[in-house]
Amino acid sequence: AKAVQLILRVGFFATPVMYEASLLPGPLAWTAWANPIAVSITAMRDILLCGTQPDWVLLVVHTAIAVAMVGAALGYVRSVEGRMTDAL
């Protein structure tokens, strides 16, 4: 439980909501591109506040990864759903 709290707290501060991702120091700059929430927030900021186009390539990559992960999770759940009722 403590590990989850720590991960959520680090994730909260690593997501650039109240600051721009460009303000992150060099060694931490990669976190703005790896964090899907940060990418979405930066894209919305670009569109709504700056009036510029977001990084579409990065958005497509994150969307493709999300779709693949949902597909993998769905496939896994379907493969074990026969045994799942026994465990519950």
CSV table of N, CA, C and O in Angstrom, one decimal:
chain,number,residue,atom,x,y,z
A,1,ALA,N,0.8,-1.2,0.0
A,1,ALA,CA,0.0,0.0,0.0
A,1,ALA,C,0.9,1.3,0.0
A,1,ALA,O,0.5,2.2,-0.7
A,2,LYS,N,2.0,1.2,0.7
A,2,LYS,CA,2.9,2.4,0.8
A,2,LYS,C,3.6,2.6,-0.6
A,2,LYS,O,3.8,3.7,-0.9
A,3,ALA,N,3.9,1.5,-1.3
A,3,ALA,CA,4.5,1.6,-2.6
A,3,ALA,C,3.6,2.3,-3.6
A,3,ALA,O,4.0,3.1,-4.4
A,4,VAL,N,2.3,1.9,-3.5
A,4,VAL,CA,1.4,2.5,-4.4
A,4,VAL,C,1.2,4.0,-4.2
A,4,VAL,O,1.2,4.8,-5.1
A,5,GLN,N,1.2,4.4,-2.9
A,5,GLN,CA,1.1,5.8,-2.5
A,5,GLN,C,2.3,6.6,-3.0
A,5,GLN,O,2.2,7.7,-3.5
A,6,LEU,N,3.5,6.0,-2.9
A,6,LEU,CA,4.7,6.6,-3.4
A,6,LEU,C,4.7,6.8,-4.9
A,6,LEU,O,5.1,7.8,-5.4
A,7,ILE,N,4.3,5.7,-5.6
A,7,ILE,CA,4.3,5.8,-7.1
A,7,ILE,C,3.3,6.9,-7.5
A,7,ILE,O,3.6,7.6,-8.4
A,8,LEU,N,2.1,6.9,-6.9
A,8,LEU,CA,1.1,7.9,-7.3
A,8,LEU,C,1.6,9.3,-7.0
A,8,LEU,O,1.4,10.3,-7.8
A,9,ARG,N,2.3,9.5,-5.9
A,9,ARG,CA,2.8,10.8,-5.5
A,9,ARG,C,3.9,11.3,-6.5
A,9,ARG,O,3.9,12.4,-6.9
A,10,VAL,N,4.8,10.4,-6.8
A,10,VAL,CA,5.9,10.7,-7.8
A,10,VAL,C,5.2,11.0,-9.2
A,10,VAL,O,5.6,11.9,-9.8
A,11,GLY,N,4.2,10.2,-9.5
A,11,GLY,CA,3.5,10.4,-10.8
A,11,GLY,C,2.8,11.7,-10.8
A,11,GLY,O,2.8,12.4,-11.9
A,12,PHE,N,2.3,12.2,-9.7
A,12,PHE,CA,1.6,13.4,-9.6
A,12,PHE,C,2.6,14.6,-9.9
A,12,PHE,O,2.3,15.5,-10.7
A,13,PHE,N,3.7,14.5,-9.3
A,13,PHE,CA,4.7,15.6,-9.5
A,13,PHE,C,5.4,15.5,-10.8
A,13,PHE,O,6.0,16.5,-11.3
A,14,ALA,N,5.5,14.3,-11.4
A,14,ALA,CA,6.2,14.1,-12.7
A,14,ALA,C,5.3,14.6,-13.8
A,14,ALA,O,5.8,14.7,-14.9
A,15,THR,N,4.0,14.7,-13.6
A,15,THR,CA,3.1,15.2,-14.6
A,15,THR,C,3.0,16.7,-14.7
A,15,THR,O,2.6,17.3,-13.7
A,16,PRO,N,3.4,17.3,-15.8
A,16,PRO,CA,3.4,18.8,-15.9
A,16,PRO,C,2.0,19.4,-16.0
A,16,PRO,O,1.6,19.6,-17.1
A,17,VAL,N,1.3,19.5,-14.9
A,17,VAL,CA,0.0,20.2,-15.0
A,17,VAL,C,0.1,21.7,-14.7
A,17,VAL,O,-0.3,22.5,-15.5
A,18,MET,N,0.8,22.0,-13.7
A,18,MET,CA,1.0,23.4,-13.3
A,18,MET,C,2.3,24.0,-13.8
A,18,MET,O,2.5,25.2,-13.5
A,19,TYR,N,3.0,23.3,-14.6
A,19,TYR,CA,4.3,23.8,-15.1
A,19,TYR,C,4.4,23.2,-16.5
A,19,TYR,O,3.8,22.2,-16.8
A,20,GLU,N,5.2,23.8,-17.4
A,20,GLU,CA,5.5,23.2,-18.7
A,20,GLU,C,6.5,22.1,-18.6
A,20,GLU,O,7.4,22.2,-17.8
A,21,ALA,N,6.4,21.2,-19.5
A,21,ALA,CA,7.3,20.0,-19.6
A,21,ALA,C,8.7,20.5,-19.9
A,21,ALA,O,9.7,19.9,-19.5
A,22,SER,N,8.8,21.6,-20.6
A,22,SER,CA,10.2,22.2,-21.0
A,22,SER,C,10.9,22.6,-19.8
A,22,SER,O,12.2,22.8,-19.8
A,23,LEU,N,10.3,22.8,-18.6
A,23,LEU,CA,11.0,23.3,-17.4
A,23,LEU,C,11.7,22.2,-16.6
A,23,LEU,O,12.4,22.4,-15.7
A,24,LEU,N,11.4,20.9,-17.1
A,24,LEU,CA,12.1,19.8,-16.4
A,24,LEU,C,13.6,19.8,-16.7
A,24,LEU,O,14.0,20.1,-17.8
A,25,PRO,N,14.4,19.5,-15.7
A,25,PRO,CA,15.8,19.4,-16.0
A,25,PRO,C,16.2,18.3,-16.9
A,25,PRO,O,15.4,17.4,-17.1
A,26,GLY,N,17.4,18.4,-17.5
A,26,GLY,CA,17.8,17.5,-18.6
A,26,GLY,C,17.6,16.0,-18.3
A,26,GLY,O,17.0,15.3,-19.1
A,27,PRO,N,18.1,15.5,-17.1
A,27,PRO,CA,18.0,14.1,-16.8
A,27,PRO,C,16.5,13.6,-16.6
A,27,PRO,O,16.2,12.4,-16.8
A,28,LEU,N,15.6,14.5,-16.3
A,28,LEU,CA,14.2,14.2,-16.1
A,28,LEU,C,13.3,14.5,-17.3
A,28,LEU,O,12.1,14.3,-17.3
A,29,ALA,N,13.9,15.1,-18.4
A,29,ALA,CA,13.0,15.5,-19.5
A,29,ALA,C,12.3,14.4,-20.2
A,29,ALA,O,11.2,14.5,-20.7
A,30,TRP,N,12.9,13.2,-20.2
A,30,TRP,CA,12.3,12.0,-20.8
A,30,TRP,C,11.0,11.6,-20.2
A,30,TRP,O,10.2,11.0,-20.8
A,31,THR,N,10.8,12.0,-18.9
A,31,THR,CA,9.6,11.6,-18.3
A,31,THR,C,8.3,12.3,-18.9
A,31,THR,O,7.2,11.7,-18.8
A,32,ALA,N,8.5,13.4,-19.4
A,32,ALA,CA,7.4,14.2,-20.1
A,32,ALA,C,7.0,13.5,-21.4
A,32,ALA,O,5.8,13.6,-21.8
A,33,TRP,N,7.9,12.7,-22.0
A,33,TRP,CA,7.5,12.0,-23.2
A,33,TRP,C,7.1,10.6,-22.9
A,33,TRP,O,6.3,10.0,-23.7
A,34,ALA,N,7.5,10.0,-21.8
A,34,ALA,CA,7.1,8.6,-21.5
A,34,ALA,C,5.7,8.6,-20.7
A,34,ALA,O,5.1,7.6,-20.7
A,35,ASN,N,5.3,9.7,-20.1
A,35,ASN,CA,4.1,9.7,-19.3
A,35,ASN,C,2.9,10.1,-20.2
A,35,ASN,O,2.9,11.2,-20.7
A,36,PRO,N,2.0,9.1,-20.4
A,36,PRO,CA,0.9,9.4,-21.4
A,36,PRO,C,0.0,10.6,-20.9
A,36,PRO,O,-0.6,11.3,-21.7
A,37,ILE,N,-0.1,10.7,-19.6
A,37,ILE,CA,-0.9,11.9,-19.1
A,37,ILE,C,-0.2,13.2,-19.4
A,37,ILE,O,-0.9,14.2,-19.8
A,38,ALA,N,1.1,13.2,-19.3
A,38,ALA,CA,1.8,14.4,-19.6
A,38,ALA,C,1.7,14.8,-21.1
A,38,ALA,O,1.6,15.9,-21.4
A,39,VAL,N,1.7,13.8,-21.9
A,39,VAL,CA,1.6,14.0,-23.4
A,39,VAL,C,0.2,14.6,-23.7
A,39,VAL,O,0.1,15.5,-24.5
A,40,SER,N,-0.8,14.0,-23.1
A,40,SER,CA,-2.2,14.5,-23.3
A,40,SER,C,-2.3,16.0,-22.8
A,40,SER,O,-2.9,16.8,-23.5
A,41,ILE,N,-1.8,16.2,-21.6
A,41,ILE,CA,-1.9,17.6,-21.1
A,41,ILE,C,-1.2,18.6,-21.9
A,41,ILE,O,-1.6,19.7,-22.2
A,42,THR,N,0.0,18.2,-22.4
A,42,THR,CA,0.8,19.1,-23.2
A,42,THR,C,0.1,19.3,-24.5
A,42,THR,O,0.1,20.5,-25.0
A,43,ALA,N,-0.5,18.3,-25.1
A,43,ALA,CA,-1.2,18.5,-26.3
A,43,ALA,C,-2.4,19.4,-26.2
A,43,ALA,O,-2.6,20.3,-27.0
A,44,MET,N,-3.2,19.3,-25.1
A,44,MET,CA,-4.3,20.2,-24.8
A,44,MET,C,-3.8,21.6,-24.6
A,44,MET,O,-4.4,22.5,-25.0
A,45,ARG,N,-2.7,21.7,-23.9
A,45,ARG,CA,-2.1,23.1,-23.6
A,45,ARG,C,-1.7,23.7,-25.0
A,45,ARG,O,-2.0,24.9,-25.2
A,46,ASP,N,-1.1,22.9,-25.8
A,46,ASP,CA,-0.7,23.5,-27.1
A,46,ASP,C,-1.9,23.9,-28.0
A,46,ASP,O,-1.9,25.0,-28.6
A,47,ILE,N,-3.0,23.1,-27.9
A,47,ILE,CA,-4.1,23.5,-28.7
A,47,ILE,C,-4.9,24.7,-28.2
A,47,ILE,O,-5.2,25.6,-28.8
A,48,LEU,N,-5.2,24.6,-26.8
A,48,LEU,CA,-6.1,25.6,-26.2
A,48,LEU,C,-5.4,26.9,-25.9
A,48,LEU,O,-6.0,28.0,-26.1
A,49,LEU,N,-4.2,26.8,-25.3
A,49,LEU,CA,-3.5,28.0,-24.9
A,49,LEU,C,-2.6,28.7,-25.9
A,49,LEU,O,-2.5,29.9,-26.0
A,50,CYS,N,-1.9,27.8,-26.6
A,50,CYS,CA,-0.9,28.3,-27.5
A,50,CYS,C,-1.4,28.5,-28.9
A,50,CYS,O,-0.8,29.2,-29.8
A,51,GLY,N,-2.5,27.7,-29.3
A,51,GLY,CA,-3.0,27.8,-30.6
A,51,GLY,C,-2.1,27.1,-31.6
A,51,GLY,O,-2.2,27.4,-32.8
A,52,THR,N,-1.3,26.1,-31.2
A,52,THR,CA,-0.4,25.4,-32.1
A,52,THR,C,-0.9,24.0,-32.2
A,52,THR,O,-1.7,23.5,-31.4
A,53,GLN,N,-0.3,23.3,-33.2
A,53,GLN,CA,-0.6,21.9,-33.3
A,53,GLN,C,0.2,21.0,-32.3
A,53,GLN,O,1.4,21.3,-32.1
A,54,PRO,N,-0.4,20.0,-31.7
A,54,PRO,CA,0.4,19.2,-30.8
A,54,PRO,C,1.3,18.2,-31.6
A,54,PRO,O,1.3,18.2,-32.8
A,55,ASP,N,2.1,17.5,-30.9
A,55,ASP,CA,3.0,16.5,-31.5
A,55,ASP,C,2.2,15.3,-31.8
A,55,ASP,O,2.0,14.4,-31.0
A,56,TRP,N,1.7,15.2,-33.1
A,56,TRP,CA,0.7,14.2,-33.5
A,56,TRP,C,1.4,12.8,-33.5
A,56,TRP,O,0.8,11.8,-33.1
A,57,VAL,N,2.7,12.7,-33.8
A,57,VAL,CA,3.4,11.4,-33.8
A,57,VAL,C,3.4,10.8,-32.4
A,57,VAL,O,3.1,9.7,-32.2
A,58,LEU,N,3.7,11.7,-31.4
A,58,LEU,CA,3.8,11.2,-30.1
A,58,LEU,C,2.4,10.8,-29.6
A,58,LEU,O,2.2,9.8,-28.9
A,59,LEU,N,1.3,11.5,-29.9
A,59,LEU,CA,0.0,11.1,-29.6
A,59,LEU,C,-0.4,9.8,-30.2
A,59,LEU,O,-1.1,9.0,-29.5
A,60,VAL,N,-0.1,9.6,-31.5
A,60,VAL,CA,-0.4,8.4,-32.1
A,60,VAL,C,0.3,7.2,-31.5
A,60,VAL,O,-0.2,6.1,-31.3
A,61,VAL,N,1.6,7.4,-31.2
A,61,VAL,CA,2.4,6.3,-30.5
A,61,VAL,C,1.7,5.9,-29.2
A,61,VAL,O,1.6,4.7,-28.9
A,62,HIS,N,1.4,6.9,-28.4
A,62,HIS,CA,0.8,6.6,-27.1
A,62,HIS,C,-0.6,6.0,-27.3
A,62,HIS,O,-1.0,5.1,-26.5
A,63,THR,N,-1.4,6.4,-28.3
A,63,THR,CA,-2.7,5.8,-28.5
A,63,THR,C,-2.5,4.3,-29.0
A,63,THR,O,-3.2,3.5,-28.5
A,64,ALA,N,-1.5,4.1,-29.8
A,64,ALA,CA,-1.3,2.7,-30.3
A,64,ALA,C,-0.9,1.8,-29.1
A,64,ALA,O,-1.3,0.7,-29.0
A,65,ILE,N,0.0,2.3,-28.3
A,65,ILE,CA,0.4,1.5,-27.1
A,65,ILE,C,-0.8,1.2,-26.2
A,65,ILE,O,-1.0,0.1,-25.7
A,66,ALA,N,-1.6,2.2,-26.0
A,66,ALA,CA,-2.8,2.0,-25.1
A,66,ALA,C,-3.8,1.0,-25.7
A,66,ALA,O,-4.3,0.1,-25.0
A,67,VAL,N,-4.0,1.1,-27.0
A,67,VAL,CA,-4.9,0.1,-27.7
A,67,VAL,C,-4.3,-1.3,-27.6
A,67,VAL,O,-5.0,-2.3,-27.3
A,68,ALA,N,-3.0,-1.4,-27.8
A,68,ALA,CA,-2.3,-2.7,-27.7
A,68,ALA,C,-2.4,-3.3,-26.3
A,68,ALA,O,-2.7,-4.5,-26.1
A,69,MET,N,-2.3,-2.4,-25.3
A,69,MET,CA,-2.4,-2.9,-23.9
A,69,MET,C,-3.8,-3.3,-23.5
A,69,MET,O,-4.0,-4.3,-22.8
A,70,VAL,N,-4.8,-2.6,-24.0
A,70,VAL,CA,-6.2,-2.9,-23.8
A,70,VAL,C,-6.5,-4.3,-24.4
A,70,VAL,O,-7.1,-5.1,-23.9
A,71,GLY,N,-6.0,-4.4,-25.7
A,71,GLY,CA,-6.2,-5.7,-26.4
A,71,GLY,C,-5.5,-6.9,-25.7
A,71,GLY,O,-6.1,-7.9,-25.5
A,72,ALA,N,-4.3,-6.7,-25.2
A,72,ALA,CA,-3.6,-7.7,-24.4
A,72,ALA,C,-4.4,-8.0,-23.1
A,72,ALA,O,-4.5,-9.2,-22.8
A,73,ALA,N,-4.8,-7.0,-22.4
A,73,ALA,CA,-5.6,-7.3,-21.2
A,73,ALA,C,-6.9,-8.0,-21.5
A,73,ALA,O,-7.2,-8.9,-20.7
A,74,LEU,N,-7.6,-7.6,-22.5
A,74,LEU,CA,-8.8,-8.3,-22.9
A,74,LEU,C,-8.5,-9.7,-23.2
A,74,LEU,O,-9.3,-10.6,-22.8
A,75,GLY,N,-7.5,-10.0,-24.0
A,75,GLY,CA,-7.1,-11.3,-24.4
A,75,GLY,C,-6.8,-12.2,-23.2
A,75,GLY,O,-7.2,-13.4,-23.0
A,76,TYR,N,-6.1,-11.6,-22.2
A,76,TYR,CA,-5.7,-12.3,-21.0
A,76,TYR,C,-6.9,-12.7,-20.2
A,76,TYR,O,-7.1,-13.8,-19.7
A,77,VAL,N,-7.8,-11.7,-20.0
A,77,VAL,CA,-9.0,-11.9,-19.2
A,77,VAL,C,-9.9,-13.0,-19.8
A,77,VAL,O,-10.4,-13.9,-19.1
A,78,ARG,N,-10.0,-12.9,-21.1
A,78,ARG,CA,-10.8,-14.0,-21.8
A,78,ARG,C,-10.2,-15.4,-21.7
A,78,ARG,O,-10.9,-16.3,-21.6
A,79,SER,N,-8.8,-15.4,-21.6
A,79,SER,CA,-8.2,-16.7,-21.5
A,79,SER,C,-8.3,-17.3,-20.1
A,79,SER,O,-8.2,-18.5,-20.0
A,80,VAL,N,-8.5,-16.5,-19.1
A,80,VAL,CA,-8.5,-17.0,-17.7
A,80,VAL,C,-9.9,-16.9,-17.1
A,80,VAL,O,-10.1,-17.2,-15.9
A,81,GLU,N,-10.9,-16.4,-17.9
A,81,GLU,CA,-12.2,-16.2,-17.2
A,81,GLU,C,-12.9,-17.5,-16.8
A,81,GLU,O,-13.7,-17.4,-15.9
A,82,GLY,N,-12.6,-18.6,-17.4
A,82,GLY,CA,-13.1,-19.9,-17.0
A,82,GLY,C,-12.6,-20.2,-15.6
A,82,GLY,O,-13.4,-20.8,-14.8
A,83,ARG,N,-11.4,-19.9,-15.3
A,83,ARG,CA,-10.8,-20.2,-14.0
A,83,ARG,C,-11.1,-19.1,-13.0
A,83,ARG,O,-10.9,-19.3,-11.8
A,84,MET,N,-11.5,-18.0,-13.4
A,84,MET,CA,-11.6,-16.8,-12.6
A,84,MET,C,-12.8,-17.0,-11.5
A,84,MET,O,-12.6,-16.6,-10.4
A,85,THR,N,-13.8,-17.6,-11.9
A,85,THR,CA,-14.9,-17.8,-11.0
A,85,THR,C,-14.6,-18.8,-9.9
A,85,THR,O,-15.1,-18.7,-8.8
A,86,ASP,N,-13.7,-19.7,-10.2
A,86,ASP,CA,-13.2,-20.6,-9.1
A,86,ASP,C,-12.4,-19.9,-8.1
A,86,ASP,O,-12.5,-20.3,-6.9
A,87,ALA,N,-11.7,-18.9,-8.5
A,87,ALA,CA,-10.8,-18.2,-7.5
A,87,ALA,C,-11.6,-17.2,-6.7
A,87,ALA,O,-11.3,-17.0,-5.5
A,88,LEU,N,-12.7,-16.7,-7.3
A,88,LEU,CA,-13.5,-15.8,-6.5
A,88,LEU,C,-14.5,-16.5,-5.6
A,88,LEU,O,-14.8,-16.2,-4.6
